[in-house]
Tab-separated table of C-alpha atoms in Angstrom:
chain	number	residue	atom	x	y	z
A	297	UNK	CA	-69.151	17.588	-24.004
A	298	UNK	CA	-70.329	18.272	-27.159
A	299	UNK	CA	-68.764	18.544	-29.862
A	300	UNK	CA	-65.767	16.960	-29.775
A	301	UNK	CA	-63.569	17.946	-32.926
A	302	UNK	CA	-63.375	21.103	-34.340
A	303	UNK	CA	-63.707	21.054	-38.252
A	304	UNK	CA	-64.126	24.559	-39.593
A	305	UNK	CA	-63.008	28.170	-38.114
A	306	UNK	CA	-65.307	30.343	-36.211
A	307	UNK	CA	-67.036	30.100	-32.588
A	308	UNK	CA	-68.288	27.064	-31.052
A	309	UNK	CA	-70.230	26.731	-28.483
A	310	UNK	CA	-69.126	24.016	-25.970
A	311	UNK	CA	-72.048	22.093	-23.915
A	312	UNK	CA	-70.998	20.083	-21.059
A	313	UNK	CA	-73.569	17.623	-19.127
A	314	UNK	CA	-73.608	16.190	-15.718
A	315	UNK	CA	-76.415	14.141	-13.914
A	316	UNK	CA	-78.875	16.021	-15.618
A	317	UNK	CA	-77.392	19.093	-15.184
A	318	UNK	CA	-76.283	21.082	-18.630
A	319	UNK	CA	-73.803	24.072	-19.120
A	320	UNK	CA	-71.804	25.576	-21.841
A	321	UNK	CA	-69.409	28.168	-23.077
A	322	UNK	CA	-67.601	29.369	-26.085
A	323	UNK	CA	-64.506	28.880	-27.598
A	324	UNK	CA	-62.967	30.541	-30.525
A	325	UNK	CA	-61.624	28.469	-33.977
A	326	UNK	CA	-58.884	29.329	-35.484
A	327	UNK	CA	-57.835	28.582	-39.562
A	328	UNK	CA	-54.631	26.740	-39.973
A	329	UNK	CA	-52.590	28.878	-42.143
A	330	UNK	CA	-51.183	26.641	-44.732
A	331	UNK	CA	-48.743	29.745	-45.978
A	332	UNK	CA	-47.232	29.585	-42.920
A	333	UNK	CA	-43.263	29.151	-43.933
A	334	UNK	CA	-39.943	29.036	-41.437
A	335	UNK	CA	-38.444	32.363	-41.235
A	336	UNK	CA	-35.451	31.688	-39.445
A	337	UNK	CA	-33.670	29.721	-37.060
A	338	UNK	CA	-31.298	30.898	-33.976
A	339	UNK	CA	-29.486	29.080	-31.484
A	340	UNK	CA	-31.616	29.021	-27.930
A	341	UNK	CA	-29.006	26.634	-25.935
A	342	UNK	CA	-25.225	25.953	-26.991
A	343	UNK	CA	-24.003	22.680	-26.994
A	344	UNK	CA	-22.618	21.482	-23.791
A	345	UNK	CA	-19.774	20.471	-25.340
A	346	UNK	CA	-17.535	23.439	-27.150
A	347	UNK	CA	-13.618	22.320	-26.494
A	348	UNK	CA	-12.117	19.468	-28.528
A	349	UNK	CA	-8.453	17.970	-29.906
A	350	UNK	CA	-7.947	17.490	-32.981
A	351	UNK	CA	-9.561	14.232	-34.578
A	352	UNK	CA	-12.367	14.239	-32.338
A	353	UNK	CA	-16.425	14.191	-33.244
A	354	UNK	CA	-18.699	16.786	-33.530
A	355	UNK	CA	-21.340	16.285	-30.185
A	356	UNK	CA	-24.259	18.140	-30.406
A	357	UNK	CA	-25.286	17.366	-26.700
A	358	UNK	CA	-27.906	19.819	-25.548
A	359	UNK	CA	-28.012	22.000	-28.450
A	360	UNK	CA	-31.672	23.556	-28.753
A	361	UNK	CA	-32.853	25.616	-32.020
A	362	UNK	CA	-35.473	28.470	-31.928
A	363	UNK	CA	-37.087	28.122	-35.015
A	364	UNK	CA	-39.254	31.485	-35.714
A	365	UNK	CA	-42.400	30.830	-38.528
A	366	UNK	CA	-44.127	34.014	-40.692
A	367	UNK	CA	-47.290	33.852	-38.669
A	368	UNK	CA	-44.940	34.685	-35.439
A	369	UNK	CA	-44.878	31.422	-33.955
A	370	UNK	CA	-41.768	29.971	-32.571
A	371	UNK	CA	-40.929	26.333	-31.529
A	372	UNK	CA	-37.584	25.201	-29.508
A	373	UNK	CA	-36.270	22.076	-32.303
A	374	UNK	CA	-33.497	19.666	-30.240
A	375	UNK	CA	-33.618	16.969	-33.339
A	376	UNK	CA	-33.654	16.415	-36.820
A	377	UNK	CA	-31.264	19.226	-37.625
A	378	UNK	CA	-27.760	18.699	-39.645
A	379	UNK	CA	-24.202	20.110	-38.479
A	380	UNK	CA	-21.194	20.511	-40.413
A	381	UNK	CA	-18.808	19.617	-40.199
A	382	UNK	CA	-18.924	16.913	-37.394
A	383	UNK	CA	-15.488	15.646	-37.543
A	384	UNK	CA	-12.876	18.562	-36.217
A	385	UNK	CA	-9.485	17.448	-38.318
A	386	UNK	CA	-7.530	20.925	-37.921
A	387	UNK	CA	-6.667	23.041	-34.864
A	388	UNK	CA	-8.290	26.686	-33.991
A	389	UNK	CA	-11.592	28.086	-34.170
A	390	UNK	CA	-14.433	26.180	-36.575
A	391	UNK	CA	-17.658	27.171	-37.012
A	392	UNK	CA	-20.387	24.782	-36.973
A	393	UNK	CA	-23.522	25.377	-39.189
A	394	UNK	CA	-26.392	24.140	-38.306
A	395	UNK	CA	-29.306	23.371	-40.794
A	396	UNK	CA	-33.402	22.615	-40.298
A	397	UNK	CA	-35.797	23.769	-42.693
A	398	UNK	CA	-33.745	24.927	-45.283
A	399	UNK	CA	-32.582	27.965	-42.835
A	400	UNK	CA	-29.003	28.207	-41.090
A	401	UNK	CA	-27.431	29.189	-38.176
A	402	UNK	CA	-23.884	28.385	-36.140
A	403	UNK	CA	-21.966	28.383	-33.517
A	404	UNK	CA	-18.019	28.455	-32.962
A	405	UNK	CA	-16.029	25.826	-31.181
A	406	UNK	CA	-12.527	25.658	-30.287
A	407	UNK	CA	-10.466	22.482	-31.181
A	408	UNK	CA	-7.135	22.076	-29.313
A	409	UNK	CA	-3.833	20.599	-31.371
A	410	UNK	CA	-2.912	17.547	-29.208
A	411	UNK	CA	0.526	18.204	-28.170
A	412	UNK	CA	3.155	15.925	-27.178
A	413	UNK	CA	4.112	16.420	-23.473
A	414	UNK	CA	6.696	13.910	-22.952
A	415	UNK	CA	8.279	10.496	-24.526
A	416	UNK	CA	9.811	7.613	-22.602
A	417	UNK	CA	11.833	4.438	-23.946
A	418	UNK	CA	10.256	1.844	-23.284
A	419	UNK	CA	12.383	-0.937	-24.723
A	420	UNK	CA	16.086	-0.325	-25.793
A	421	UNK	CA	17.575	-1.734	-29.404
A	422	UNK	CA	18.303	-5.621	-29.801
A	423	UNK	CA	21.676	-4.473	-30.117
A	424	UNK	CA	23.825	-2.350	-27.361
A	425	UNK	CA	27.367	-3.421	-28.486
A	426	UNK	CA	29.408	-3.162	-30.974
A	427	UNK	CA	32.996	-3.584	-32.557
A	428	UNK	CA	35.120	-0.402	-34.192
A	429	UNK	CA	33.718	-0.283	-37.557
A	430	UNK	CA	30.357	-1.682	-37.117
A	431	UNK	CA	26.961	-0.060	-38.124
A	432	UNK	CA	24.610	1.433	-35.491
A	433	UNK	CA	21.162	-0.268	-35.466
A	434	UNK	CA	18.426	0.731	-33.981
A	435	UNK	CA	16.170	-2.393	-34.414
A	436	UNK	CA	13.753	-3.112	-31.838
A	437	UNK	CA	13.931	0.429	-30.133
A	438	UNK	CA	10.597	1.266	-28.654
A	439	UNK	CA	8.944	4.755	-27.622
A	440	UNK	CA	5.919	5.475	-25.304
A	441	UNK	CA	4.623	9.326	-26.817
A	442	UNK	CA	2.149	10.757	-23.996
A	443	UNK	CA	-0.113	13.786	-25.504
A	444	UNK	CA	-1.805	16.693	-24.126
A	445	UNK	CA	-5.245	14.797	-24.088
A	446	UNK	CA	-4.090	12.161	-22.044
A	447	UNK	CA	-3.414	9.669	-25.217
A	448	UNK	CA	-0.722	7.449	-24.899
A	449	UNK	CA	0.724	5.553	-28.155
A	450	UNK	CA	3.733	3.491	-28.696
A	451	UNK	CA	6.074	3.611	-31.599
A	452	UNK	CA	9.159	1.845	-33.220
A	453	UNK	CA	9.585	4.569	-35.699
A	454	UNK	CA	9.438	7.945	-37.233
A	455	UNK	CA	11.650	9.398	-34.784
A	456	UNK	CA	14.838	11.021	-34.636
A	457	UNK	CA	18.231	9.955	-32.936
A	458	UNK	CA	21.542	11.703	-32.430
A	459	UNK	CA	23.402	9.187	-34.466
A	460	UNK	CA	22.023	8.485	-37.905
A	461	UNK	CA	20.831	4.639	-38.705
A	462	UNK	CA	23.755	2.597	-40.221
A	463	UNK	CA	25.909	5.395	-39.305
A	464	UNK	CA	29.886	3.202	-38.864
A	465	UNK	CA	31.067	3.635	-35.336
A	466	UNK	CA	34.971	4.661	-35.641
A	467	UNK	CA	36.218	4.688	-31.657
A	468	UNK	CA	35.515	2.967	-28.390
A	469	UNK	CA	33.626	3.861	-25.924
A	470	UNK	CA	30.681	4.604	-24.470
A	471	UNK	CA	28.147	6.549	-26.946
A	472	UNK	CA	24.970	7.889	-25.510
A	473	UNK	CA	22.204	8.532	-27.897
A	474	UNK	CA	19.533	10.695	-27.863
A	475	UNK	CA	15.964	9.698	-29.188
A	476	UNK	CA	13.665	12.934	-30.671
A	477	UNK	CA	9.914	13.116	-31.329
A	478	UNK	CA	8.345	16.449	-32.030
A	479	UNK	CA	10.628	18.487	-30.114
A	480	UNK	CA	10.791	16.018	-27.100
A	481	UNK	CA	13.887	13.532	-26.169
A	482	UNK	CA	15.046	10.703	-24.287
C-alpha cells in the first residue's frame, strides 16, 4: 500500500496491490493541533479502596482519571498522577487531591480511629507480696492491648492502676488491683 506515512494534512489517496491487481481509496489527514492544552480532569473510577485506620497509606488501587483537552478529546489516565496526602494520620473524613497536568480533582475517604476493644494481662509483677509498710511495685507487669483493626501490641507501661506506683501498703490482706488503658481494665 502506498504510501505508508502520512506527513502533511489533507486527502490521500491510498493504493493497495495484489497479484497484479491494483485498488485504492481515500483517507482524510488531519493537522495535529499543537495548542491543544488539558482542560480539566475528573474522576472516571474511585479507588477500590476508600475505608482506612488511622496511620495507614494512601492506595490508589483502581483509580482512573478522565482527562478532558480544548480540542474535545478525552483520555482515561490510571498513572503518573500525584495524591495528597497519602499517609491518613487523623480520624474522619479527608479529601484526597489528585494532580496530572497541572489540573486537580479529589475524592473523600473515610479513616477510622483504631479503638481499643479489650486488654488482657499477660504477665503479672515480679512482686505479689509484701510486708505492712512496703511499697507497691509494679515491675515486670505486662499488658496485651487488642484494637479495632485487629492489631495486637504488648506493653509494660503507660497505663493506669488502682493503686498508685510506690504507693506504702498500711494493712494486711488481700488487695486486688485494677490495670486501665484507654477506658479498658483488667
Amino acid at each position: 500500500a502506498t504510501p505508508t506515512s502520512f506527513n502533511a494534512p489533507g486527502t490521500k489517496t491510498i493504493t493497495v496491490s495484489y497479484g497484479g491487481k491494483t485498488t485504492s481509496y481515500t483517507v482524510t489527514v488531519n493537522s495535529v493541533n499543537v495548542n491543544t492544552t488539558l482542560t480539566k480532569i475528573t474522576i472516571k473510577t474511585k479507588p477500590t479502596k476508600l475505608v482506612y485506620n488511622v496511620g495507614e497509606t494512601l492506595d490508589t488501587t483502581g483509580l482512573v482519571l478522565t482527562a478532558t483537552y480544548s480540542d474535545g478529546t478525552v483520555k482515561d489516565i490510571s498513572s503518573d498522577y500525584t495524591v495528597n496526602p497519602t499517609t491518613l494520620n487523623t480520624s474522619g473524613a479527608k479529601t484526597i487531591t489528585v494532580s496530572y497536568g497541572g489540573k486537580t480533582t479529589s475524592y473523600t475517604v473515610t479513616v477510622n480511629e483504631i479503638k481499643v476493644e479489650k486488654i488482657e494481662i499477660v504477665k503479672l509483677p515480679q512482686q505479689l507480696e509484701y510486708y505492712v509498710g512496703d511499697n507497691f511495685k509494679s515491675d515486670g507487669l505486662t499488658i496485651s492491648i487488642y484494637n479495632s483493626n485487629g492489631s495486637v501490641e504488648t506493653i509494660t507501661s503507660g497505663y493506669q492502676l488502682s493503686i498508685a506506683e510506690g504507693s506504702k501498703l498500711s494493712s494486711p490482706g488481700t488487695i486486688k488491683v485494677s490495670v486501665s488503658y484507654k477506658s479498658k481494665t483488667a
